[in-house]
Amino acid sequence: MNKISLSNRGILRAVAVVGAALSLVAGAGAAAGADTGSGVIDTGSGILGDLLDTGSGILGGSSSGGSSESVQPCNRSTKSGGAGVTNTTHQLGVTGPTSFVLTYETLNIPDRIQVFYEGGQVLDTGYVGDNANQGTGSRVVSLPSGSTSTVSVRVTGPNDTQWEYTVNCPS
Protein backbone atom coordinates (compact mmCIF):
# COMPACT_ATOMS: atom_id res chain seq x y z
CA MET A 1 0.00 0.00 0.00
CA ASN A 2 1.40 3.42 -0.97
CA LYS A 3 1.42 6.21 1.56
CA ILE A 4 1.58 9.87 0.66
CA SER A 5 4.38 11.58 2.52
CA LEU A 6 3.81 14.88 4.28
CA SER A 7 5.67 16.78 1.57
CA ASN A 8 3.57 15.14 -1.16
CA ARG A 9 0.38 16.02 0.73
CA GLY A 10 1.51 19.65 0.77
CA ILE A 11 2.17 19.53 -2.96
CA LEU A 12 -1.19 17.92 -3.69
CA ARG A 13 -2.94 20.48 -1.47
CA ALA A 14 -1.17 23.34 -3.35
CA VAL A 15 -2.20 21.88 -6.72
CA ALA A 16 -5.80 21.55 -5.48
CA VAL A 17 -5.81 25.17 -4.30
CA VAL A 18 -4.44 26.38 -7.64
CA GLY A 19 -7.08 24.31 -9.48
CA ALA A 20 -9.87 25.71 -7.32
CA ALA A 21 -8.64 29.27 -7.88
CA LEU A 22 -8.51 28.72 -11.64
CA SER A 23 -12.08 27.36 -11.57
CA LEU A 24 -13.28 30.43 -9.68
CA VAL A 25 -11.56 32.80 -12.11
CA ALA A 26 -12.90 30.94 -15.15
CA GLY A 27 -16.39 30.85 -13.65
CA ALA A 28 -16.34 34.58 -12.86
CA GLY A 29 -15.18 35.39 -16.41
CA ALA A 30 -17.88 33.22 -17.95
CA ALA A 31 -20.55 34.72 -15.67
CA ALA A 32 -19.50 38.20 -16.74
CA GLY A 33 -19.64 37.17 -20.40
CA ALA A 34 -15.85 37.47 -20.74
CA ASP A 35 -13.94 35.35 -23.24
CA THR A 36 -11.50 33.36 -21.15
CA GLY A 37 -9.72 32.17 -24.31
CA SER A 38 -9.65 28.48 -23.56
CA GLY A 39 -10.72 25.76 -21.20
CA VAL A 40 -7.19 24.35 -21.50
CA ILE A 41 -4.72 25.14 -18.74
CA ASP A 42 -1.35 26.04 -20.26
CA THR A 43 1.12 23.93 -18.33
CA GLY A 44 3.85 24.82 -20.80
CA SER A 45 5.15 27.90 -19.03
CA GLY A 46 5.04 29.96 -15.89
CA ILE A 47 4.44 29.09 -12.25
CA LEU A 48 1.71 26.53 -12.88
CA GLY A 49 3.95 24.82 -15.43
CA ASP A 50 6.76 24.70 -12.89
CA LEU A 51 4.43 23.10 -10.31
CA LEU A 52 3.07 20.56 -12.77
CA ASP A 53 6.35 19.90 -14.62
CA THR A 54 6.26 16.21 -15.42
CA GLY A 55 9.84 16.11 -16.67
CA SER A 56 12.12 17.07 -13.83
CA GLY A 57 9.90 18.98 -11.42
CA ILE A 58 8.14 18.10 -8.21
CA LEU A 59 5.82 15.48 -9.68
CA GLY A 60 8.53 13.56 -11.57
CA GLY A 61 7.92 11.37 -14.61
CA SER A 62 8.55 12.05 -18.28
CA SER A 63 7.70 15.12 -20.32
CA SER A 64 5.45 14.94 -23.38
CA GLY A 65 5.99 18.06 -25.44
CA GLY A 66 5.97 21.79 -24.83
CA SER A 67 8.18 23.64 -22.43
CA SER A 68 7.88 23.44 -18.68
CA GLU A 69 10.33 26.28 -18.14
CA SER A 70 9.33 29.87 -17.49
CA VAL A 71 12.12 30.99 -19.88
CA GLN A 72 13.05 28.68 -22.73
CA PRO A 73 16.42 28.88 -24.52
CA CYS A 74 16.60 29.72 -28.22
CA ASN A 75 17.06 26.85 -30.71
CA ARG A 76 14.57 24.68 -28.78
CA SER A 77 11.30 23.65 -30.45
CA THR A 78 8.08 24.76 -28.76
CA LYS A 79 5.07 22.52 -29.38
CA SER A 80 1.33 23.15 -29.27
CA GLY A 81 -0.16 24.35 -26.01
CA GLY A 82 -3.66 23.58 -27.28
CA ALA A 83 -6.64 25.78 -28.08
CA GLY A 84 -6.62 29.36 -26.85
CA VAL A 85 -3.52 31.46 -26.20
CA THR A 86 -0.09 30.09 -25.31
CA ASN A 87 2.64 32.53 -24.20
CA THR A 88 6.28 31.47 -23.98
CA THR A 89 9.38 33.55 -23.18
CA HIS A 90 12.61 32.74 -25.04
CA GLN A 91 16.17 33.63 -24.03
CA LEU A 92 18.19 34.97 -26.99
CA GLY A 93 21.51 35.50 -25.21
CA VAL A 94 21.91 39.03 -26.62
CA THR A 95 20.05 42.32 -26.40
CA GLY A 96 18.69 44.36 -29.30
CA PRO A 97 19.38 45.49 -31.88
CA THR A 98 19.61 42.01 -33.35
CA SER A 99 17.60 39.63 -35.48
CA PHE A 100 16.70 35.96 -35.43
CA VAL A 101 14.78 33.49 -37.58
CA LEU A 102 11.43 32.19 -36.37
CA THR A 103 10.49 28.90 -38.08
CA TYR A 104 6.98 27.53 -37.69
CA GLU A 105 4.59 24.76 -38.70
CA THR A 106 0.89 25.34 -38.05
CA LEU A 107 -0.32 22.32 -40.03
CA ASN A 108 -3.85 22.49 -41.45
CA ILE A 109 -5.62 24.62 -38.79
CA PRO A 110 -4.71 28.33 -38.94
CA ASP A 111 -2.90 29.79 -35.92
CA ARG A 112 -1.62 33.31 -35.23
CA ILE A 113 1.96 33.83 -34.04
CA GLN A 114 3.01 37.13 -32.47
CA VAL A 115 6.46 38.09 -31.17
CA PHE A 116 7.00 40.82 -28.56
CA TYR A 117 10.19 42.55 -27.45
CA GLU A 118 10.18 44.81 -24.39
CA GLY A 119 6.39 45.04 -24.55
CA GLY A 120 6.17 46.01 -28.22
CA GLN A 121 5.00 43.73 -31.00
CA VAL A 122 7.74 43.05 -33.56
CA LEU A 123 5.99 40.35 -35.63
CA ASP A 124 2.43 39.23 -36.36
CA THR A 125 2.03 36.40 -38.87
CA GLY A 126 -1.73 36.73 -38.90
CA TYR A 127 -3.54 33.39 -39.08
CA VAL A 128 -1.38 30.97 -41.09
CA GLY A 129 -1.97 27.34 -42.01
CA ASP A 130 -4.55 25.57 -44.11
CA ASN A 131 -4.93 22.34 -46.08
CA ALA A 132 -3.11 23.84 -49.08
CA ASN A 133 0.15 25.08 -47.51
CA GLN A 134 0.13 23.41 -44.07
CA GLY A 135 1.36 26.67 -42.47
CA THR A 136 5.04 25.92 -43.00
CA GLY A 137 7.18 29.03 -42.94
CA SER A 138 9.88 31.18 -41.45
CA ARG A 139 10.35 34.87 -40.79
CA VAL A 140 13.32 37.03 -39.94
CA VAL A 141 12.43 38.97 -36.79
CA SER A 142 14.33 42.23 -36.30
CA LEU A 143 14.57 43.65 -32.79
CA PRO A 144 15.21 47.32 -32.02
CA SER A 145 17.73 48.55 -29.45
CA GLY A 146 16.84 47.33 -25.99
CA SER A 147 18.13 46.18 -22.65
CA THR A 148 16.57 42.71 -22.39
CA SER A 149 17.73 39.47 -23.96
CA THR A 150 14.32 37.77 -24.14
CA VAL A 151 11.34 37.79 -26.49
CA SER A 152 7.80 36.60 -25.83
CA VAL A 153 5.93 34.51 -28.36
CA ARG A 154 2.14 34.29 -28.28
CA VAL A 155 0.35 31.63 -30.33
CA THR A 156 -3.43 31.85 -30.69
CA GLY A 157 -5.31 28.87 -32.06
CA PRO A 158 -8.78 27.30 -32.22
CA ASN A 159 -9.90 23.88 -30.99
CA ASP A 160 -7.98 20.86 -32.31
CA THR A 161 -4.99 23.02 -33.27
CA GLN A 162 -1.47 21.65 -33.46
CA TRP A 163 1.57 23.79 -34.05
CA GLU A 164 5.30 23.97 -33.50
CA TYR A 165 7.82 26.78 -33.75
CA THR A 166 11.46 27.52 -33.00
CA VAL A 167 13.06 30.83 -32.04
CA ASN A 168 16.51 30.34 -33.55
CA CYS A 169 19.42 31.96 -31.74
CA PRO A 170 20.71 35.18 -33.33
CA SER A 171 23.81 34.54 -35.45
mmCIF file of C-alpha atoms in Angstrom:
data_model
loop_
_atom_site.group_PDB
_atom_site.id
_atom_site.type_symbol
_atom_site.label_atom_id
_atom_site.label_comp_id
_atom_site.label_asym_id
_atom_site.label_seq_id
_atom_site.Cartn_x
_atom_site.Cartn_y
_atom_site.Cartn_z
ATOM 1 C CA MET A 1 0.000 0.000 0.000
ATOM 2 C CA ASN A 2 1.395 3.418 -0.974
ATOM 3 C CA LYS A 3 1.423 6.208 1.561
ATOM 4 C CA ILE A 4 1.575 9.873 0.661
ATOM 5 C CA SER A 5 4.383 11.581 2.524
ATOM 6 C CA LEU A 6 3.811 14.882 4.284
ATOM 7 C CA SER A 7 5.670 16.780 1.567
ATOM 8 C CA ASN A 8 3.575 15.142 -1.161
ATOM 9 C CA ARG A 9 0.375 16.025 0.729
ATOM 10 C CA GLY A 10 1.509 19.652 0.766
ATOM 11 C CA ILE A 11 2.172 19.530 -2.964
ATOM 12 C CA LEU A 12 -1.194 17.924 -3.690
ATOM 13 C CA ARG A 13 -2.938 20.481 -1.473
ATOM 14 C CA ALA A 14 -1.168 23.339 -3.351
ATOM 15 C CA VAL A 15 -2.200 21.884 -6.716
ATOM 16 C CA ALA A 16 -5.800 21.553 -5.476
ATOM 17 C CA VAL A 17 -5.812 25.170 -4.296
ATOM 18 C CA VAL A 18 -4.444 26.383 -7.643
ATOM 19 C CA GLY A 19 -7.078 24.311 -9.475
ATOM 20 C CA ALA A 20 -9.871 25.713 -7.317
ATOM 21 C CA ALA A 21 -8.636 29.266 -7.876
ATOM 22 C CA LEU A 22 -8.510 28.725 -11.644
ATOM 23 C CA SER A 23 -12.077 27.358 -11.567
ATOM 24 C CA LEU A 24 -13.285 30.428 -9.683
ATOM 25 C CA VAL A 25 -11.564 32.802 -12.107
ATOM 26 C CA ALA A 26 -12.897 30.943 -15.150
ATOM 27 C CA GLY A 27 -16.391 30.855 -13.654
ATOM 28 C CA ALA A 28 -16.337 34.576 -12.860
ATOM 29 C CA GLY A 29 -15.176 35.389 -16.409
ATOM 30 C CA ALA A 30 -17.884 33.221 -17.946
ATOM 31 C CA ALA A 31 -20.550 34.719 -15.668
ATOM 32 C CA ALA A 32 -19.500 38.199 -16.738
ATOM 33 C CA GLY A 33 -19.635 37.174 -20.399
ATOM 34 C CA ALA A 34 -15.852 37.474 -20.740
ATOM 35 C CA ASP A 35 -13.942 35.354 -23.239
ATOM 36 C CA THR A 36 -11.501 33.356 -21.148
ATOM 37 C CA GLY A 37 -9.720 32.174 -24.305
ATOM 38 C CA SER A 38 -9.647 28.484 -23.559
ATOM 39 C CA GLY A 39 -10.719 25.757 -21.200
ATOM 40 C CA VAL A 40 -7.195 24.348 -21.502
ATOM 41 C CA ILE A 41 -4.718 25.137 -18.744
ATOM 42 C CA ASP A 42 -1.348 26.043 -20.263
ATOM 43 C CA THR A 43 1.122 23.932 -18.330
ATOM 44 C CA GLY A 44 3.855 24.824 -20.802
ATOM 45 C CA SER A 45 5.153 27.905 -19.034
ATOM 46 C CA GLY A 46 5.043 29.962 -15.891
ATOM 47 C CA ILE A 47 4.437 29.095 -12.246
ATOM 48 C CA LEU A 48 1.707 26.529 -12.879
ATOM 49 C CA GLY A 49 3.946 24.818 -15.427
ATOM 50 C CA ASP A 50 6.762 24.695 -12.887
ATOM 51 C CA LEU A 51 4.430 23.103 -10.306
ATOM 52 C CA LEU A 52 3.073 20.558 -12.768
ATOM 53 C CA ASP A 53 6.348 19.895 -14.618
ATOM 54 C CA THR A 54 6.255 16.207 -15.418
ATOM 55 C CA GLY A 55 9.842 16.107 -16.667
ATOM 56 C CA SER A 56 12.118 17.073 -13.826
ATOM 57 C CA GLY A 57 9.899 18.981 -11.416
ATOM 58 C CA ILE A 58 8.137 18.102 -8.214
ATOM 59 C CA LEU A 59 5.821 15.484 -9.676
ATOM 60 C CA GLY A 60 8.529 13.559 -11.572
ATOM 61 C CA GLY A 61 7.916 11.370 -14.614
ATOM 62 C CA SER A 62 8.551 12.050 -18.276
ATOM 63 C CA SER A 63 7.699 15.122 -20.317
ATOM 64 C CA SER A 64 5.446 14.940 -23.376
ATOM 65 C CA GLY A 65 5.987 18.060 -25.439
ATOM 66 C CA GLY A 66 5.972 21.789 -24.834
ATOM 67 C CA SER A 67 8.184 23.636 -22.435
ATOM 68 C CA SER A 68 7.882 23.441 -18.682
ATOM 69 C CA GLU A 69 10.329 26.284 -18.140
ATOM 70 C CA SER A 70 9.331 29.872 -17.495
ATOM 71 C CA VAL A 71 12.117 30.992 -19.880
ATOM 72 C CA GLN A 72 13.047 28.678 -22.734
ATOM 73 C CA PRO A 73 16.415 28.876 -24.518
ATOM 74 C CA CYS A 74 16.600 29.723 -28.216
ATOM 75 C CA ASN A 75 17.060 26.854 -30.715
ATOM 76 C CA ARG A 76 14.566 24.683 -28.785
ATOM 77 C CA SER A 77 11.301 23.652 -30.446
ATOM 78 C CA THR A 78 8.083 24.763 -28.758
ATOM 79 C CA LYS A 79 5.070 22.522 -29.378
ATOM 80 C CA SER A 80 1.334 23.147 -29.269
ATOM 81 C CA GLY A 81 -0.158 24.353 -26.013
ATOM 82 C CA GLY A 82 -3.660 23.584 -27.279
ATOM 83 C CA ALA A 83 -6.637 25.777 -28.078
ATOM 84 C CA GLY A 84 -6.615 29.359 -26.848
ATOM 85 C CA VAL A 85 -3.523 31.462 -26.205
ATOM 86 C CA THR A 86 -0.088 30.093 -25.307
ATOM 87 C CA ASN A 87 2.641 32.532 -24.200
ATOM 88 C CA THR A 88 6.285 31.475 -23.976
ATOM 89 C CA THR A 89 9.385 33.551 -23.181
ATOM 90 C CA HIS A 90 12.612 32.736 -25.041
ATOM 91 C CA GLN A 91 16.174 33.627 -24.031
ATOM 92 C CA LEU A 92 18.190 34.967 -26.986
ATOM 93 C CA GLY A 93 21.509 35.497 -25.212
ATOM 94 C CA VAL A 94 21.913 39.026 -26.625
ATOM 95 C CA THR A 95 20.046 42.321 -26.401
ATOM 96 C CA GLY A 96 18.690 44.363 -29.301
ATOM 97 C CA PRO A 97 19.380 45.487 -31.877
ATOM 98 C CA THR A 98 19.613 42.009 -33.351
ATOM 99 C CA SER A 99 17.601 39.634 -35.479
ATOM 100 C CA PHE A 100 16.696 35.962 -35.427
ATOM 101 C CA VAL A 101 14.783 33.491 -37.577
ATOM 102 C CA LEU A 102 11.431 32.186 -36.367
ATOM 103 C CA THR A 103 10.490 28.902 -38.075
ATOM 104 C CA TYR A 104 6.976 27.528 -37.691
ATOM 105 C CA GLU A 105 4.593 24.765 -38.703
ATOM 106 C CA THR A 106 0.891 25.336 -38.051
ATOM 107 C CA LEU A 107 -0.318 22.320 -40.027
ATOM 108 C CA ASN A 108 -3.850 22.495 -41.448
ATOM 109 C CA ILE A 109 -5.623 24.620 -38.795
ATOM 110 C CA PRO A 110 -4.713 28.330 -38.936
ATOM 111 C CA ASP A 111 -2.896 29.790 -35.918
ATOM 112 C CA ARG A 112 -1.616 33.307 -35.233
ATOM 113 C CA ILE A 113 1.965 33.830 -34.039
ATOM 114 C CA GLN A 114 3.012 37.134 -32.468
ATOM 115 C CA VAL A 115 6.464 38.088 -31.175
ATOM 116 C CA PHE A 116 6.997 40.816 -28.564
ATOM 117 C CA TYR A 117 10.192 42.550 -27.448
ATOM 118 C CA GLU A 118 10.181 44.806 -24.394
ATOM 119 C CA GLY A 119 6.392 45.037 -24.548
ATOM 120 C CA GLY A 120 6.173 46.011 -28.224
ATOM 121 C CA GLN A 121 4.996 43.734 -31.003
ATOM 122 C CA VAL A 122 7.738 43.054 -33.563
ATOM 123 C CA LEU A 123 5.989 40.351 -35.634
ATOM 124 C CA ASP A 124 2.433 39.232 -36.359
ATOM 125 C CA THR A 125 2.033 36.399 -38.872
ATOM 126 C CA GLY A 126 -1.732 36.735 -38.900
ATOM 127 C CA TYR A 127 -3.544 33.388 -39.081
ATOM 128 C CA VAL A 128 -1.380 30.973 -41.091
ATOM 129 C CA GLY A 129 -1.967 27.340 -42.005
ATOM 130 C CA ASP A 130 -4.555 25.567 -44.109
ATOM 131 C CA ASN A 131 -4.931 22.344 -46.078
ATOM 132 C CA ALA A 132 -3.109 23.840 -49.083
ATOM 133 C CA ASN A 133 0.147 25.081 -47.514
ATOM 134 C CA GLN A 134 0.128 23.413 -44.066
ATOM 135 C CA GLY A 135 1.360 26.673 -42.473
ATOM 136 C CA THR A 136 5.041 25.917 -43.002
ATOM 137 C CA GLY A 137 7.184 29.031 -42.937
ATOM 138 C CA SER A 138 9.880 31.178 -41.453
ATOM 139 C CA ARG A 139 10.345 34.873 -40.793
ATOM 140 C CA VAL A 140 13.321 37.030 -39.938
ATOM 141 C CA VAL A 141 12.426 38.969 -36.786
ATOM 142 C CA SER A 142 14.328 42.234 -36.304
ATOM 143 C CA LEU A 143 14.565 43.653 -32.792
ATOM 144 C CA PRO A 144 15.214 47.323 -32.023
ATOM 145 C CA SER A 145 17.727 48.550 -29.452
ATOM 146 C CA GLY A 146 16.844 47.332 -25.992
ATOM 147 C CA SER A 147 18.135 46.178 -22.655
ATOM 148 C CA THR A 148 16.573 42.708 -22.387
ATOM 149 C CA SER A 149 17.726 39.466 -23.962
ATOM 150 C CA THR A 150 14.321 37.768 -24.144
ATOM 151 C CA VAL A 151 11.343 37.789 -26.492
ATOM 152 C CA SER A 152 7.798 36.599 -25.825
ATOM 153 C CA VAL A 153 5.932 34.513 -28.365
ATOM 154 C CA ARG A 154 2.140 34.292 -28.278
ATOM 155 C CA VAL A 155 0.353 31.632 -30.330
ATOM 156 C CA THR A 156 -3.427 31.847 -30.688
ATOM 157 C CA GLY A 157 -5.309 28.872 -32.065
ATOM 158 C CA PRO A 158 -8.779 27.304 -32.217
ATOM 159 C CA ASN A 159 -9.902 23.879 -30.992
ATOM 160 C CA ASP A 160 -7.980 20.861 -32.311
ATOM 161 C CA THR A 161 -4.989 23.020 -33.266
ATOM 162 C CA GLN A 162 -1.473 21.649 -33.461
ATOM 163 C CA TRP A 163 1.566 23.786 -34.054
ATOM 164 C CA GLU A 164 5.302 23.968 -33.501
ATOM 165 C CA TYR A 165 7.817 26.784 -33.754
ATOM 166 C CA THR A 166 11.463 27.519 -33.004
ATOM 167 C CA VAL A 167 13.060 30.833 -32.038
ATOM 168 C CA ASN A 168 16.509 30.335 -33.551
ATOM 169 C CA CYS A 169 19.421 31.964 -31.740
ATOM 170 C CA PRO A 170 20.712 35.176 -33.330
ATOM 171 C CA SER A 171 23.807 34.541 -35.454
#
